[in-house]
Short mmCIF file of C-alpha atoms in Angstrom, two decimals:
data_model
loop_
_atom_site.label_atom_id
_atom_site.label_comp_id
_atom_site.label_asym_id
_atom_site.label_seq_id
_atom_site.Cartn_x
_atom_site.Cartn_y
_atom_site.Cartn_z
CA MET X 1 15.77 -16.22 12.56
CA SER X 2 14.22 -13.51 14.71
CA ILE X 3 12.73 -10.06 14.29
CA ASN X 4 13.24 -7.47 16.98
CA ARG X 5 11.08 -4.41 17.62
CA GLN X 6 13.04 -2.27 15.17
CA GLY X 7 12.13 -4.63 12.33
CA THR X 8 15.54 -6.27 12.13
CA LEU X 9 15.85 -9.80 10.81
CA THR X 10 19.04 -11.52 11.98
CA HIS X 11 20.67 -14.72 10.76
CA LEU X 12 23.77 -16.22 12.32
CA VAL X 13 25.85 -18.14 9.80
CA TYR X 14 28.64 -20.48 10.89
CA ASN X 15 31.31 -21.48 8.39
CA GLU X 16 33.02 -24.64 9.66
CA GLY X 17 35.95 -24.45 7.24
CA ALA X 18 36.94 -20.91 8.22
CA MET X 19 36.02 -21.35 11.89
CA SER X 20 34.31 -17.97 11.89
CA THR X 21 30.85 -16.70 12.59
CA LEU X 22 29.26 -14.24 10.22
CA GLU X 23 26.29 -12.22 11.38
CA THR X 24 24.07 -10.83 8.67
CA THR X 25 21.33 -8.41 9.50
CA ILE X 26 18.48 -7.49 7.21
CA ARG X 27 16.49 -4.42 8.20
CA THR X 28 12.88 -4.57 7.13
CA PRO X 29 11.94 -1.19 5.69
CA LEU X 30 8.56 -1.13 7.41
CA THR X 31 7.13 1.22 10.02
CA GLN X 32 3.81 0.84 11.78
CA TRP X 33 2.09 4.22 12.12
CA GLU X 34 -0.06 5.24 15.08
CA ASP X 35 -3.22 4.44 13.11
CA GLY X 36 -2.02 0.86 12.70
CA THR X 37 -1.08 1.02 9.03
CA ILE X 38 2.24 -0.47 8.00
CA ARG X 39 4.13 1.74 5.56
CA ILE X 40 7.44 1.66 3.79
CA THR X 41 9.82 3.52 6.11
CA GLY X 42 10.48 7.07 5.00
CA SER X 43 7.39 7.22 2.80
CA ARG X 44 3.63 7.31 3.02
CA VAL X 45 3.25 4.24 0.80
CA PRO X 46 1.55 1.38 2.66
CA ILE X 47 2.80 -2.18 2.35
CA ASP X 48 -0.68 -2.98 0.99
CA THR X 49 0.13 -1.04 -2.19
CA VAL X 50 3.48 -2.73 -2.78
CA ILE X 51 2.03 -6.20 -2.20
CA TYR X 52 -0.99 -5.44 -4.41
CA HIS X 53 1.26 -4.61 -7.37
CA PHE X 54 3.57 -7.54 -6.59
CA LYS X 55 0.60 -9.94 -6.64
CA LEU X 56 -0.42 -8.51 -10.03
CA GLY X 57 2.99 -9.57 -11.33
CA ALA X 58 4.88 -6.28 -11.15
CA THR X 59 8.61 -6.46 -10.55
CA ALA X 60 10.28 -4.40 -7.86
CA GLU X 61 11.61 -2.12 -10.61
CA GLU X 62 8.11 -1.59 -12.01
CA ILE X 63 6.79 -0.81 -8.54
CA GLY X 64 9.63 1.67 -8.09
CA TYR X 65 8.70 3.34 -11.36
CA LYS X 66 5.12 3.78 -10.13
CA PHE X 67 6.26 5.01 -6.71
CA PRO X 68 9.49 6.97 -7.20
CA SER X 69 9.65 7.90 -3.50
CA LEU X 70 10.50 4.26 -2.74
CA GLY X 71 14.03 2.93 -2.98
CA LEU X 72 14.53 -0.33 -4.83
CA ALA X 73 16.08 -1.98 -1.76
CA ASP X 74 13.04 -0.98 0.30
CA ILE X 75 10.68 -2.50 -2.27
CA TYR X 76 12.65 -5.73 -2.33
CA GLY X 77 12.71 -5.65 1.49
CA ALA X 78 8.93 -5.30 1.68
CA ILE X 79 8.46 -8.15 -0.80
CA TYR X 80 10.95 -10.29 1.14
CA TYR X 81 9.08 -9.58 4.37
CA TYR X 82 5.79 -10.52 2.72
CA LEU X 83 7.17 -13.77 1.32
CA THR X 84 8.71 -14.84 4.63
CA ASN X 85 5.69 -13.79 6.72
CA ARG X 86 2.90 -14.45 4.26
CA GLY X 87 0.31 -15.65 6.78
CA GLU X 88 0.68 -12.66 9.09
CA VAL X 89 0.78 -10.16 6.22
CA GLU X 90 -2.29 -11.70 4.56
CA GLU X 91 -4.17 -11.44 7.87
CA TYR X 92 -3.10 -7.79 8.17
CA LEU X 93 -4.29 -7.14 4.59
CA ARG X 94 -7.67 -8.76 5.37
CA GLN X 95 -8.05 -6.57 8.46
CA GLN X 96 -7.15 -3.44 6.48
CA GLU X 97 -9.70 -4.29 3.80
CA ALA X 98 -12.42 -4.94 6.39
CA GLU X 99 -11.68 -1.62 8.11
CA GLY X 100 -11.76 0.17 4.74
CA ASP X 101 -15.11 -1.41 3.89
CA ALA X 102 -16.53 -0.34 7.26
CA VAL X 103 -15.36 3.26 6.77
CA GLN X 104 -16.81 3.36 3.25
CA GLN X 105 -20.14 2.00 4.48
CA ARG X 106 -20.23 4.56 7.32
CA ILE X 107 -19.50 7.44 4.91
CA GLU X 108 -22.02 6.31 2.30
CA SER X 109 -24.76 5.92 4.90
CA ASP X 110 -24.30 9.52 6.11
CA PRO X 111 -27.30 11.65 4.97
CA GLU X 112 -25.10 14.73 4.57
CA TYR X 113 -22.78 12.80 2.25
CA GLN X 114 -25.76 11.57 0.23
CA GLN X 115 -27.05 15.15 -0.11
CA THR X 116 -23.65 16.47 -1.23
CA LYS X 117 -23.26 13.61 -3.69
CA ALA X 118 -26.72 14.27 -5.19
CA GLU X 119 -25.99 18.00 -5.53
CA MET X 120 -22.66 17.31 -7.23
CA ARG X 121 -24.32 14.92 -9.65
CA GLU X 122 -26.98 17.51 -10.52
CA ARG X 123 -24.31 20.17 -11.19
CA LEU X 124 -22.31 17.83 -13.41
CA LEU X 125 -25.39 16.76 -15.37
CA ALA X 126 -26.43 20.41 -15.81
CA ARG X 127 -22.94 21.31 -17.06
CA TRP X 128 -23.01 18.37 -19.48
CA ALA X 129 -26.46 19.34 -20.75
CA ALA X 130 -25.41 22.99 -21.24
CA LYS X 131 -22.36 22.04 -23.29
CA THR X 132 -24.28 19.47 -25.33
CA THR X 133 -27.11 21.95 -26.05
CA LEU X 134 -24.63 24.45 -27.45
CA GLY X 135 -23.50 21.85 -29.98
CA ASN X 136 -20.16 21.35 -28.33
CA PRO X 137 -20.09 17.96 -26.66
CA PRO X 138 -17.79 17.99 -23.64
CA ALA X 139 -14.28 16.80 -24.34
CA ALA X 140 -13.36 13.47 -22.82
CA ASP X 141 -10.69 14.03 -20.18
#
């Protein structure tokens, strides 16, 4: 079993009785973007999302229902890739989570972000208070 740069998984199968060789090729539906994220080819859905739902117990069909831009074969292909390369994919997922945490920390420590967040909170609380004062509690969205 080998994977080439185009994400192709190749198995050579030899059938002794028929004296023939059958080559089967499985294309992994994954593309690594310039920013390093691995996404389902032809979509913007990262493998992280598919694997997250798979780990929660979702079937490929359920994942497809949640993400209609993904083909069922591509979802099964991503799951297959995960199951056959679990160690590497888990390491990639850990790295992605660490990078996400670092970005979130950098954003939340930005004074301008803190100011904007505080102003937004004040506006929302004022709107809530105005609606409540008029005797019309805001509708739950």
